[in-house]
Coordinates of C-alpha atoms in Angstrom, one line a residue:
Chain A
M1 CA -53.7 -31.1 -19.1
P2 CA -54.4 -34.9 -19.1
D3 CA -57.9 -36.2 -19.3
R4 CA -58.0 -37.7 -15.8
K5 CA -59.2 -34.5 -14.3
K6 CA -61.2 -32.7 -16.9
A7 CA -61.9 -29.0 -16.8
K8 CA -65.5 -28.1 -16.5
D9 CA -67.2 -28.5 -19.8
R10 CA -68.4 -24.9 -20.0
W11 CA -64.9 -23.5 -20.6
R12 CA -63.1 -26.5 -21.7
P13 CA -63.3 -25.5 -25.4
E14 CA -61.1 -22.6 -24.6
I15 CA -58.2 -24.8 -23.5
D16 CA -55.9 -24.9 -26.5
Q17 CA -54.6 -28.5 -26.0
I18 CA -55.8 -31.3 -23.8
E19 CA -53.1 -34.0 -23.5
K20 CA -54.3 -37.5 -22.7
D21 CA -50.9 -38.8 -21.7
P22 CA -49.8 -37.4 -18.3
M23 CA -46.3 -38.4 -19.2
F24 CA -46.4 -36.2 -22.3
G25 CA -44.3 -38.9 -24.1
A26 CA -41.4 -38.4 -21.7
E27 CA -39.6 -40.9 -19.5
N28 CA -40.3 -39.4 -16.1
W29 CA -42.7 -36.9 -14.5
E30 CA -40.2 -34.0 -14.4
E31 CA -39.4 -34.4 -18.1
A32 CA -43.2 -34.5 -18.7
E33 CA -43.7 -31.2 -17.1
S34 CA -40.8 -29.7 -19.1
A35 CA -42.4 -31.0 -22.3
M36 CA -45.6 -29.4 -21.3
Q37 CA -43.8 -26.0 -20.8
K38 CA -42.1 -26.3 -24.1
R39 CA -45.3 -27.0 -26.0
T40 CA -47.2 -24.2 -24.2
A41 CA -44.5 -21.6 -25.0
D42 CA -44.4 -22.7 -28.6
L43 CA -48.1 -22.5 -28.9
A44 CA -48.3 -19.0 -27.2
L45 CA -45.7 -17.8 -29.7
E46 CA -47.6 -19.3 -32.6
K47 CA -50.9 -17.9 -31.5
G48 CA -49.3 -14.5 -31.0
Q49 CA -47.5 -14.8 -34.4
I50 CA -44.2 -14.0 -32.6
H51 CA -40.8 -15.4 -33.4
R52 CA -39.0 -16.5 -30.3
R53 CA -36.1 -14.2 -31.2
D54 CA -38.5 -11.2 -30.9
V55 CA -39.3 -12.1 -27.3
R56 CA -37.0 -10.0 -25.1
Y57 CA -37.5 -11.8 -21.8
L58 CA -39.1 -15.0 -20.5
F59 CA -40.5 -14.7 -17.0
A60 CA -41.3 -18.3 -15.9
G61 CA -41.4 -20.7 -13.1
D62 CA -42.8 -23.9 -11.7
L63 CA -43.1 -25.7 -8.3
L64 CA -40.1 -28.0 -8.5
G65 CA -36.9 -27.5 -6.6
Q66 CA -34.4 -25.4 -8.6
L67 CA -37.2 -24.9 -11.3
I68 CA -36.1 -27.8 -13.4
A69 CA -39.4 -28.1 -15.3
T70 CA -38.8 -24.5 -16.5
S71 CA -35.1 -24.8 -17.2
F72 CA -35.3 -28.0 -19.2
G73 CA -38.6 -27.0 -20.8
T74 CA -37.4 -23.6 -22.1
V75 CA -33.7 -24.0 -22.8
D76 CA -34.2 -24.5 -26.5
L77 CA -36.1 -21.2 -26.8
E78 CA -32.9 -19.3 -26.2
I79 CA -34.8 -16.4 -24.7
P80 CA -33.1 -14.5 -21.8
L81 CA -34.7 -16.0 -18.7
F82 CA -35.8 -14.6 -15.4
G83 CA -36.5 -17.7 -13.3
L84 CA -39.2 -17.0 -10.7
Y85 CA -40.5 -18.8 -7.7
G86 CA -43.6 -17.7 -6.0
A87 CA -45.1 -21.2 -5.4
C88 CA -48.6 -21.2 -6.9
S89 CA -48.5 -17.4 -7.2
T90 CA -45.8 -17.6 -9.9
M91 CA -48.1 -16.6 -12.7
G92 CA -49.0 -13.4 -10.8
E93 CA -45.3 -12.7 -10.2
A94 CA -44.4 -13.3 -13.9
L95 CA -47.3 -11.1 -15.2
S96 CA -46.3 -8.3 -12.7
L97 CA -42.6 -8.2 -13.6
G98 CA -43.4 -8.7 -17.3
A99 CA -45.8 -5.8 -17.3
M100 CA -43.5 -3.5 -15.3
C101 CA -40.7 -4.3 -17.7
I102 CA -42.8 -3.4 -20.8
D103 CA -44.2 -0.3 -19.2
A104 CA -40.7 0.9 -18.5
G105 CA -39.7 0.4 -22.2
H106 CA -37.2 -2.3 -21.3
A107 CA -38.9 -4.7 -23.6
D108 CA -41.4 -4.8 -26.5
R109 CA -42.5 -8.3 -25.9
V110 CA -42.1 -10.8 -23.1
L111 CA -43.6 -14.2 -22.3
A112 CA -45.0 -15.0 -18.8
M113 CA -45.5 -18.7 -18.1
A114 CA -46.1 -21.1 -15.2
S115 CA -46.7 -24.8 -14.9
S116 CA -47.5 -27.5 -12.4
H117 CA -47.9 -31.3 -12.7
Y118 CA -49.9 -33.4 -10.3
A119 CA -47.3 -36.2 -10.2
T120 CA -44.2 -34.0 -9.8
A121 CA -45.8 -31.9 -7.1
E122 CA -46.9 -34.9 -5.1
K123 CA -43.4 -36.4 -5.3
Q124 CA -41.8 -33.0 -4.4
F125 CA -44.1 -32.0 -1.6
R126 CA -45.8 -35.1 -0.2
F127 CA -45.3 -38.7 -1.4
P128 CA -44.6 -40.3 -4.8
L129 CA -47.8 -41.5 -6.4
S130 CA -46.8 -45.1 -6.2
Y131 CA -46.9 -44.8 -2.4
G132 CA -50.7 -44.5 -2.7
N133 CA -51.1 -42.2 0.3
Q134 CA -54.5 -41.1 1.5
R135 CA -55.5 -37.5 0.8
A136 CA -57.1 -35.4 3.5
P137 CA -60.4 -33.8 2.7
S138 CA -58.7 -30.4 3.0
A139 CA -56.0 -31.3 0.4
A140 CA -56.0 -29.8 -3.0
W141 CA -55.4 -31.5 -6.3
T142 CA -52.4 -30.0 -8.1
V143 CA -53.4 -29.1 -11.7
T144 CA -51.4 -30.7 -14.4
G145 CA -51.4 -27.7 -16.7
C146 CA -49.4 -24.8 -18.1
G147 CA -50.4 -21.3 -19.2
A148 CA -48.4 -18.8 -21.1
V149 CA -49.2 -15.2 -21.9
A150 CA -47.4 -13.0 -24.5
L151 CA -47.3 -9.4 -23.2
S152 CA -46.6 -6.7 -25.8
S153 CA -46.2 -2.9 -25.7
R154 CA -48.1 -2.7 -29.0
R155 CA -51.9 -2.8 -28.8
P156 CA -53.3 -5.5 -31.1
A157 CA -56.3 -4.7 -33.4
G158 CA -59.7 -5.1 -31.8
T159 CA -60.5 -6.0 -28.2
C160 CA -57.6 -6.8 -25.9
V161 CA -56.8 -7.1 -22.3
Q162 CA -54.3 -4.8 -20.6
I163 CA -52.5 -5.1 -17.3
V164 CA -53.2 -1.6 -15.8
G165 CA -51.9 -2.2 -12.2
V166 CA -49.9 -4.5 -10.0
T167 CA -50.0 -5.2 -6.3
T168 CA -47.1 -7.2 -5.2
G169 CA -47.7 -9.5 -2.3
R170 CA -45.8 -9.8 1.0
M171 CA -45.5 -13.0 2.9
I172 CA -48.1 -13.6 5.6
D173 CA -47.5 -16.5 8.0
P174 CA -50.7 -17.5 9.8
G175 CA -48.9 -20.4 11.4
V176 CA -50.6 -23.2 9.5
K177 CA -48.4 -26.3 9.4
D178 CA -50.5 -28.7 7.5
S179 CA -49.4 -29.2 3.9
M180 CA -52.8 -30.8 3.2
N181 CA -54.6 -27.6 4.1
M182 CA -52.9 -24.9 2.0
G183 CA -56.1 -22.9 1.4
A184 CA -56.0 -21.9 5.1
A185 CA -52.3 -21.0 4.8
M186 CA -52.8 -18.8 1.8
A187 CA -56.1 -17.0 2.6
P188 CA -54.7 -14.3 4.9
A189 CA -52.1 -13.4 2.2
A190 CA -54.8 -13.1 -0.4
W191 CA -56.8 -10.8 1.8
D192 CA -53.7 -8.7 2.6
T193 CA -53.0 -8.2 -1.1
I194 CA -56.6 -7.4 -1.9
Q195 CA -56.7 -4.9 1.0
Q196 CA -53.5 -3.3 -0.2
N197 CA -54.8 -3.0 -3.7
F198 CA -58.0 -1.3 -2.4
L199 CA -55.8 1.1 -0.3
D200 CA -53.3 1.9 -3.0
L201 CA -55.8 2.6 -5.7
G202 CA -58.5 4.1 -3.4
V203 CA -61.1 1.6 -4.6
D204 CA -63.2 -1.2 -3.1
E205 CA -64.7 -4.4 -4.5
S206 CA -67.1 -2.5 -6.6
N207 CA -64.2 -1.5 -8.9
Y208 CA -63.9 -5.1 -10.1
D209 CA -66.3 -7.3 -12.0
R210 CA -64.5 -10.2 -10.5
I211 CA -61.8 -10.8 -7.9
V212 CA -60.1 -14.1 -8.8
T213 CA -57.8 -15.9 -6.4
G214 CA -55.5 -18.7 -7.4
D215 CA -56.1 -21.9 -5.4
L216 CA -57.7 -21.2 -2.1
G217 CA -60.3 -23.9 -2.7
E218 CA -63.4 -24.2 -0.6
I219 CA -61.7 -23.8 2.8
G220 CA -59.5 -20.8 1.8
R221 CA -62.4 -19.1 0.1
K222 CA -64.5 -19.2 3.2
I223 CA -61.7 -17.8 5.3
L224 CA -61.1 -15.0 2.7
L225 CA -64.7 -14.0 2.7
D226 CA -64.8 -14.0 6.5
F227 CA -61.7 -11.8 6.7
A228 CA -63.2 -9.4 4.2
K229 CA -66.6 -9.3 5.9
E230 CA -64.9 -8.4 9.2
K231 CA -63.4 -5.4 7.5
G232 CA -66.8 -4.4 6.0
H233 CA -66.3 -5.8 2.5
D234 CA -68.7 -8.3 0.9
L235 CA -66.7 -10.2 -1.7
S236 CA -69.1 -13.1 -2.0
G237 CA -70.8 -12.0 -5.3
R238 CA -67.5 -11.1 -7.0
H239 CA -65.0 -13.6 -5.8
L240 CA -64.0 -16.6 -7.9
D241 CA -61.2 -19.0 -7.1
C242 CA -59.4 -20.8 -10.0
G243 CA -59.1 -23.9 -7.8
L244 CA -62.9 -24.0 -7.6
E245 CA -63.5 -23.2 -11.3
I246 CA -61.1 -25.5 -13.0
Y247 CA -62.6 -28.8 -11.9
D248 CA -66.2 -30.0 -11.5
R249 CA -66.1 -30.8 -7.8
Q250 CA -69.4 -32.6 -8.0
K251 CA -68.0 -35.2 -10.4
Q252 CA -64.3 -35.1 -9.8
D253 CA -62.7 -36.2 -6.6
V254 CA -60.5 -33.2 -6.0
H255 CA -61.4 -32.5 -2.4
N256 CA -60.7 -28.8 -1.6
G257 CA -60.2 -27.8 -5.3
G258 CA -57.4 -27.5 -7.8
S259 CA -54.0 -26.0 -7.0
G260 CA -50.5 -25.4 -8.4
C261 CA -49.0 -22.7 -10.6
G262 CA -50.7 -24.3 -13.5
C263 CA -54.2 -23.9 -11.9
S264 CA -54.2 -20.1 -12.1
A265 CA -52.2 -19.9 -15.3
V266 CA -54.6 -22.2 -17.2
T267 CA -57.7 -20.6 -15.7
L268 CA -56.4 -17.1 -16.7
C269 CA -55.8 -18.2 -20.3
A270 CA -58.8 -20.5 -20.8
M271 CA -61.5 -18.8 -18.7
I272 CA -60.7 -15.3 -17.5
L273 CA -59.2 -13.8 -20.6
P274 CA -61.8 -15.2 -23.0
R275 CA -64.6 -14.0 -20.6
M276 CA -63.1 -10.5 -20.6
R277 CA -62.6 -10.4 -24.4
D278 CA -66.2 -11.6 -25.0
G279 CA -67.4 -8.5 -23.2
G280 CA -68.5 -10.2 -20.0
W281 CA -66.1 -8.6 -17.6
K282 CA -64.5 -5.3 -17.9
R283 CA -62.1 -5.2 -15.0
V284 CA -60.7 -8.2 -13.0
L285 CA -58.3 -8.4 -10.0
F286 CA -56.4 -11.6 -10.7
L287 CA -54.3 -12.8 -7.8
P288 CA -52.6 -16.2 -7.8
T289 CA -51.9 -17.4 -4.3
G290 CA -48.8 -19.3 -3.2
A291 CA -48.0 -21.5 -0.2
L292 CA -44.3 -21.2 0.6
L293 CA -43.3 -24.6 1.8
S294 CA -41.0 -27.4 0.7
G295 CA -40.8 -31.0 1.6
M296 CA -37.8 -30.1 3.8
S297 CA -39.5 -27.2 5.6
Y298 CA -42.5 -29.4 6.2
N299 CA -40.4 -32.2 7.6
E300 CA -38.6 -29.7 9.8
G301 CA -41.9 -28.7 11.3
R302 CA -42.0 -25.2 9.9
S303 CA -45.2 -23.3 9.2
I304 CA -46.4 -22.4 5.7
P305 CA -46.3 -18.6 4.9
G306 CA -48.6 -17.5 2.1
I307 CA -48.2 -14.9 -0.6
A308 CA -50.4 -13.5 -3.3
H309 CA -49.4 -11.4 -6.3
A310 CA -52.2 -9.3 -7.9
V311 CA -52.5 -7.8 -11.4
V312 CA -55.4 -5.6 -12.5
L313 CA -56.7 -6.7 -15.9
E314 CA -58.8 -4.3 -17.9
R315 CA -60.5 -4.8 -21.2
C316 CA -59.6 -2.2 -23.8
D317 CA -62.3 -1.9 -26.5
E318 CA -61.2 1.0 -28.6
Chain B
M1 CA -19.7 -16.5 6.9
P2 CA -18.3 -19.0 9.4
D3 CA -14.6 -19.1 10.2
R4 CA -13.9 -22.5 8.7
K5 CA -13.3 -21.0 5.2
K6 CA -12.0 -17.6 5.7
A7 CA -12.1 -14.9 3.0
K8 CA -8.6 -13.8 1.9
D9 CA -7.1 -11.4 4.5
R10 CA -6.7 -8.6 2.0
W11 CA -10.4 -7.9 1.7
R12 CA -11.7 -9.7 4.7
P13 CA -12.0 -6.4 6.7
E14 CA -14.7 -5.3 4.2
I15 CA -17.0 -8.2 5.2
D16 CA -19.5 -6.7 7.7
Q17 CA -19.9 -9.7 9.9
I18 CA -18.1 -13.0 10.2
E19 CA -20.1 -15.6 12.0
K20 CA -18.1 -18.3 13.8
D21 CA -21.1 -20.6 14.2
P22 CA -22.2 -22.2 10.9
M23 CA -25.5 -23.0 12.6
F24 CA -26.1 -19.3 13.3
G25 CA -27.7 -20.4 16.5
A26 CA -30.5 -22.3 14.7
E27 CA -31.6 -25.9 15.0
N28 CA -30.9 -27.0 11.5
W29 CA -28.9 -25.9 8.4
E30 CA -31.9 -24.5 6.6
E31 CA -32.9 -22.3 9.5
A32 CA -29.3 -21.3 9.8
E33 CA -29.3 -19.9 6.2
S34 CA -32.6 -18.1 6.9
A35 CA -31.1 -16.5 10.0
M36 CA -28.1 -15.4 7.9
Q37 CA -30.5 -13.8 5.3
K38 CA -32.5 -12.0 8.1
R39 CA -29.3 -10.6 9.6
T40 CA -27.9 -9.5 6.3
A41 CA -31.1 -7.7 5.2
D42 CA -31.3 -6.0 8.6
L43 CA -27.7 -4.9 8.3
A44 CA -28.2 -3.6 4.7
L45 CA -31.1 -1.5 5.9
E46 CA -29.2 -0.2 8.9
K47 CA -26.2 0.7 6.8
G48 CA -28.4 2.4 4.3
Q49 CA -30.4 4.1 7.1
I50 CA -33.6 2.8 5.5
H51 CA -36.7 1.7 7.3
R52 CA -38.0 -1.6 6.0
R53 CA -41.4 0.1 5.3
D54 CA -39.6 2.4 2.8
V55 CA -38.4 -0.6 0.8
R56 CA -40.8 -1.1 -2.1
Y57 CA -39.7 -4.5 -3.2
L58 CA -37.4 -7.3 -2.1
F59 CA -35.8 -9.2 -5.0
A60 CA -34.2 -12.3 -3.3
G61 CA -33.4 -16.0 -3.6
D62 CA -31.2 -18.8 -2.6
L63 CA -30.3 -22.3 -3.8
L64 CA -32.8 -24.4 -1.9
G65 CA -35.9 -26.0 -3.3
Q66 CA -38.8 -23.6 -3.1
L67 CA -36.5 -20.9 -1.8
I68 CA -37.1 -21.8 1.9
A69 CA -34.0 -19.9 3.1
T70 CA -35.4 -16.7 1.6
S71 CA -39.0 -17.2 2.6
F72 CA -38.4 -18.0 6.3
G73 CA -35.5 -15.5 6.4
T74 CA -37.4 -12.5 5.1
V75 CA -41.0 -13.1 6.2
D76 CA -40.7 -10.8 9.2
L77 CA -39.5 -7.9 7.0
E78 CA -43.0 -7.7 5.5
I79 CA -41.6 -6.3 2.3
P80 CA -43.4 -7.2 -1.0
L81 CA -41.3 -10.1 -2.3
F82 CA -40.3 -11.2 -5.8
G83 CA -38.8 -14.7 -5.2
L84 CA -36.1 -15.4 -7.8
Y85 CA -34.2 -18.5 -8.8
G86 CA -31.2 -18.3 -11.1
A87 CA -29.0 -20.8 -9.2
C88 CA -25.7 -19.1 -8.4
S89 CA -26.6 -16.3 -10.8
T90 CA -29.4 -15.1 -8.5
M91 CA -27.6 -11.9 -7.4
G92 CA -27.3 -10.8 -11.0
E93 CA -30.9 -11.5 -11.6
A94 CA -31.9 -9.6 -8.4
L95 CA -29.8 -6.6 -9.3
S96 CA -31.1 -6.5 -12.9
L97 CA -34.7 -6.6 -12.0
G98 CA -34.2 -4.2 -9.1
A99 CA -32.4 -1.7 -11.3
M100 CA -35.0 -2.0 -14.1
C101 CA -37.7 -1.5 -11.6
I102 CA -36.2 1.7 -10.2
D103 CA -35.2 3.0 -13.6
A104 CA -38.9 2.7 -14.6
G105 CA -40.0 4.7 -11.6
H106 CA -41.9 1.7 -10.2
A107 CA -39.9 2.0 -6.9
D108 CA -37.7 4.4 -5.0
R109 CA -35.8 1.8 -3.1
V110 CA -35.5 -2.0 -3.4
L111 CA -33.3 -4.6 -1.7
A112 CA -31.5 -7.3 -3.8
M113 CA -30.2 -10.2 -1.8
A114 CA -28.9 -13.8 -2.3
S115 CA -27.5 -16.4 0.0
S116 CA -26.0 -19.9 0.0
H117 CA -24.8 -22.2 2.8
Y118 CA -22.3 -25.0 2.4
A119 CA -24.2 -27.5 4.4
T120 CA -27.7 -26.8 2.9
A121 CA -26.3 -26.9 -0.6
E122 CA -24.4 -30.2 -0.1
K123 CA -27.6 -31.7 1.4
Q124 CA -29.7 -30.4 -1.4
F125 CA -27.5 -31.1 -4.4
R126 CA -25.1 -33.9 -3.4
F127 CA -24.9 -35.6 0.0
P128 CA -25.6 -34.6 3.6
L129 CA -22.3 -33.6 5.3
S130 CA -22.6 -36.6 7.8
Y131 CA -22.2 -38.9 4.8
G132 CA -18.6 -37.7 4.5
N133 CA -18.4 -38.1 0.8
Q134 CA -15.2 -37.5 -1.2
R135 CA -15.1 -34.3 -3.2
A136 CA -13.7 -34.4 -6.7
P137 CA -10.8 -32.0 -7.5
S138 CA -13.2 -30.2 -10.0
A139 CA -15.8 -29.6 -7.3
A140 CA -16.4 -26.2 -5.9
W141 CA -17.0 -25.2 -2.2
T142 CA -20.4 -23.6 -1.7
V143 CA -19.8 -20.3 0.1
T144 CA -21.7 -19.9 3.4
G145 CA -22.5 -16.3 2.9
C146 CA -25.1 -13.7 2.1
G147 CA -24.9 -10.3 0.4
A148 CA -27.6 -7.6 0.2
V149 CA -27.6 -4.4 -1.8
A150 CA -30.0 -1.5 -1.3
L151 CA -30.7 0.1 -4.7
S152 CA -32.1 3.6 -4.7
S153 CA -33.4 6.1 -7.3
R154 CA -31.7 8.9 -5.2
R155 CA -28.0 9.5 -5.6
P156 CA -26.3 9.5 -2.2
A157 CA -23.8 12.3 -1.3
G158 CA -20.2 11.5 -2.5
T159 CA -19.0 8.6 -4.5
C160 CA -21.4 5.9 -5.4
V161 CA -21.8 3.0 -7.8
Q162 CA -24.6 2.9 -10.3
I163 CA -26.1 0.1 -12.4
V164 CA -26.0 1.6 -15.9
G165 CA -26.7 -1.5 -17.9
V166 CA -28.1 -5.0 -17.8
T167 CA -27.5 -8.0 -20.0
T168 CA -29.9 -10.8 -19.1
G169 CA -28.6 -14.3 -19.7
R170 CA -30.2 -17.1 -21.7
M171 CA -29.6 -20.8 -20.8
I172 CA -26.7 -22.5 -22.6
D173 CA -26.5 -26.3 -22.3
P174 CA -23.0 -27.6 -23.1
G175 CA -24.1 -31.1 -22.1
V176 CA -22.0 -31.4 -19.0
K177 CA -23.6 -33.9 -16.6
D178 CA -21.1 -33.8 -13.7
S179 CA -22.4 -31.9 -10.7
M180 CA -18.9 -31.8 -9.4
N181 CA -17.7 -29.8 -12.4
M182 CA -20.0 -26.9 -12.6
G183 CA -17.3 -24.5 -13.8
A184 CA -17.4 -26.3 -17.1
A185 CA -21.2 -26.3 -17.2
M186 CA -21.4 -22.5 -16.7
A187 CA -18.4 -21.1 -18.7
P188 CA -20.2 -21.2 -22.1
A189 CA -23.2 -19.3 -20.6
A190 CA -20.8 -16.7 -19.1
W191 CA -19.1 -16.2 -22.5
D192 CA -22.5 -16.0 -24.2
T193 CA -23.6 -13.2 -21.9
I194 CA -20.3 -11.3 -22.2
Q195 CA -20.4 -11.5 -26.0
Q196 CA -24.0 -10.3 -26.0
N197 CA -23.1 -7.4 -23.8
F198 CA -20.3 -6.4 -26.1
L199 CA -22.6 -6.7 -29.1
D200 CA -25.5 -4.8 -27.5
L201 CA -23.4 -1.9 -26.2
G202 CA -20.9 -1.8 -29.2
V203 CA -18.0 -2.3 -26.8
D204 CA -15.2 -4.8 -26.1
E205 CA -13.3 -5.8 -23.0
S206 CA -11.4 -2.5 -23.0
N207 CA -14.7 -0.9 -21.8
Y208 CA -14.3 -2.5 -18.4
D209 CA -11.7 -2.3 -15.7
R210 CA -12.8 -5.8 -14.7
I211 CA -15.1 -8.5 -15.9
V212 CA -16.1 -10.5 -12.9
T213 CA -17.8 -13.9 -13.2
G214 CA -19.6 -15.6 -10.3
D215 CA -18.1 -19.0 -9.6
L216 CA -16.4 -20.5 -12.6
G217 CA -13.4 -21.5 -10.5
E218 CA -10.1 -22.5 -12.1
I219 CA -11.6 -24.9 -14.7
G220 CA -14.4 -22.6 -15.8
R221 CA -12.1 -19.6 -16.0
K222 CA -9.8 -21.5 -18.3
I223 CA -12.7 -22.4 -20.6
L224 CA -14.0 -18.9 -20.6
L225 CA -10.7 -17.4 -21.5
D226 CA -10.2 -20.0 -24.3
F227 CA -13.7 -19.3 -25.7
A228 CA -13.0 -15.5 -25.7
K229 CA -9.6 -16.0 -27.3
E230 CA -11.1 -18.0 -30.1
K231 CA -13.3 -15.0 -30.9
G232 CA -10.3 -12.6 -30.7
H233 CA -10.9 -11.3 -27.2
D234 CA -8.1 -11.4 -24.6
L235 CA -9.9 -11.3 -21.2
S236 CA -7.0 -12.6 -19.2
G237 CA -5.8 -9.3 -17.7
R238 CA -9.3 -8.1 -16.8
H239 CA -11.1 -11.2 -15.8
L240 CA -11.7 -12.1 -12.1
D241 CA -13.9 -14.8 -10.8
C242 CA -15.6 -14.4 -7.4
G243 CA -15.0 -18.2 -6.7
L244 CA -11.2 -17.7 -7.1
E245 CA -11.2 -14.4 -5.1
I246 CA -13.2 -15.3 -2.0
Y247 CA -10.9 -18.1 -0.7
D248 CA -7.1 -18.4 -0.4
R249 CA -6.8 -21.5 -2.5
Q250 CA -3.2 -22.0 -1.4
K251 CA -4.2 -22.4 2.2
Q252 CA -7.8 -23.5 1.9
D253 CA -8.9 -26.9 0.6
V254 CA -11.6 -25.6 -1.7
H255 CA -10.5 -27.4 -4.9
N256 CA -12.0 -25.5 -7.9
G257 CA -12.9 -22.4 -5.9
G258 CA -15.9 -21.0 -4.1
S259 CA -19.5 -21.3 -5.5
G260 CA -23.1 -20.6 -4.6
C261 CA -25.3 -17.5 -4.7
G262 CA -23.5 -16.2 -1.7
C263 CA -20.2 -16.4 -3.4
S264 CA -20.8 -13.6 -5.9
A265 CA -23.1 -11.7 -3.5
V266 CA -20.4 -11.5 -0.8
T267 CA -17.6 -10.7 -3.3
L268 CA -19.7 -7.9 -4.8
C269 CA -20.4 -6.3 -1.4
A270 CA -17.1 -6.9 0.3
M271 CA -14.6 -6.6 -2.6
I272 CA -16.0 -5.2 -5.9
L273 CA -18.1 -2.3 -4.5
P274 CA -15.3 -1.2 -2.0
R275 CA -12.7 -1.4 -4.8
M276 CA -14.9 0.8 -7.1
R277 CA -15.7 3.3 -4.4
D278 CA -12.0 3.6 -3.4
G279 CA -11.3 4.8 -6.9
G280 CA -9.6 1.7 -8.2
W281 CA -12.1 0.6 -10.8
K282 CA -14.4 2.9 -12.8
R283 CA -16.5 0.3 -14.7
V284 CA -17.1 -3.3 -14.0
L285 CA -19.1 -6.0 -15.8
F286 CA -20.4 -8.2 -13.0
L287 CA -22.0 -11.5 -14.1
P288 CA -22.9 -14.1 -11.5
T289 CA -23.0 -17.5 -13.1
G290 CA -25.6 -20.3 -12.4
A291 CA -25.7 -24.0 -13.0
L292 CA -29.3 -25.1 -13.5
L293 CA -29.5 -28.5 -11.9
S294 CA -31.3 -30.2 -9.0
G295 CA -30.6 -33.3 -7.1
M296 CA -33.5 -34.8 -9.0
S297 CA -32.4 -33.7 -12.5
Y298 CA -28.9 -35.1 -11.6
N299 CA -30.3 -38.4 -10.5
E300 CA -32.4 -38.6 -13.7
G301 CA -29.2 -38.2 -15.8
R302 CA -30.0 -34.8 -17.1
S303 CA -27.3 -32.3 -18.2
I304 CA -26.6 -29.0 -16.4
P305 CA -27.6 -25.9 -18.4
G306 CA -25.7 -22.7 -17.4
I307 CA -26.9 -19.1 -17.2
A308 CA -25.2 -15.8 -16.4
H309 CA -26.9 -12.5 -15.6
A310 CA -24.7 -9.4 -16.1
V311 CA -25.0 -5.9 -14.7
V312 CA -22.7 -3.0 -15.7
L313 CA -21.5 -1.2 -12.6
E314 CA -20.1 2.3 -12.9
R315 CA -18.6 4.6 -10.4
C316 CA -20.2 8.0 -10.2
D317 CA -17.9 10.6 -8.7
E318 CA -19.8 13.9 -9.1

């Protein structure tokens, strides 16, 4: 991610690369996001010591119309591609399908990846940056970032993190029409998925060391905690939101918090997984949240349905 | 689909509903496409005698930025959604992931669906209809149509069609930059997937009664057959293209043929599956083809990578 909006110092060392040029050396914002995807995928393969030919499937997506950041970013990898769109929940969707695919024996290794870029997202959903529009206090700051995870059927030596469950989200439309208040649009979907997860697995919040949403921000977090409280669940001590973790909101002018596919993808790779491997957290419910709007649906006066795709992450010590 | 571009008479009776109003009673084109998705999903459930609560996952997509036709069309179903984008190959992607999911025991029943609408696609990728632009002879006509397939782990009584194999496409970029010649952009990807299928399964074209591509049209078909011939494969007698089947090109002014996610989805449901169930074809390689461009990538001078996702369909008589 570029240096303009720095991740909090305490987990910044875990970010593999911090790029100072938001253009990533490219000629336009969309190519910049593609370059970021390419670099992230290459790095994930390098860190996992995997040759691209040994990756059976790539599950990937971004926020742009027709997923052009993904298609131009990953074409050279020549890995069979399942293009996914779940708005900012895409990393949850990619991890879910990737894990299901490996569990079924349909693949040995897959790559799950999602990205977002502040400038491409503003241009796509709101206004081009050069317009210099005002941001509402409830607006989120789309993270310029990309995260990729190599999933494998083979357990690596030492401590690792496994995906042991999946709760796929359904769309929930609370009728919010303000594209500068997406936390409110997504919070009911987040609670729906959490509730479904509790029901399906016969557990409650005590089953998890942390319940981590994608990009609800300050407003969405409050709504989520209220919804949970109404149903007798106190999530306050266990809930984290990637959008509130990734930036230092005291020093950085990001209003409601970070957002975008890249927000949860980067937080997963650079904060959640390291914290689990270090022995801090044993079991985490990770649920990226998505707001299903487009510039066109917004201009046509439609509401913004939300969706949240959860995976259960568990540390495996033996 | 609306009456303006009628499907050929010979298989038109198999189309469940033909809608004369291209607006589907809605206020704008995007809502029209959503209404078509809703109606198609409802009909698929009704025909399969399945309650929506018994569908574990919905694998669906369309051509519009951020999949708004799908999200607004299916929000009321309340089925956990995996949003997919594979351009016009989306039906192949949905069937592949749906079948893999069922094969793995992760679901009993899923719904795979894809749609396109002529007016939304022109507006999204080229010009709004009211602009009245000229269409190049190599341009395809985006099908206003939607197809949905209910996949089940349980074999129904009597003859049925099974998905017995999947060959997931990788992107191939032949460098074509003309969004009015997508057949040429997609043909190399179609051949790549067919060749991979032959290699993976140790078969050749004689394994299939038909090899059916999505929307290569006249130009793309010629390129595909030439590519195959160069490698010693004669596909001419077995190859069909949904884009060439869905319209009567002698009477209808569709230039290179039909295109869009809806093209292969409708042809699958209204021509291929009936022809297989009637005993005509035993084994079909069905591979919807996609051109990975957006209005933005086109305006930025990017090329159009192609992709094709194949499923092996087999009639099961016992």
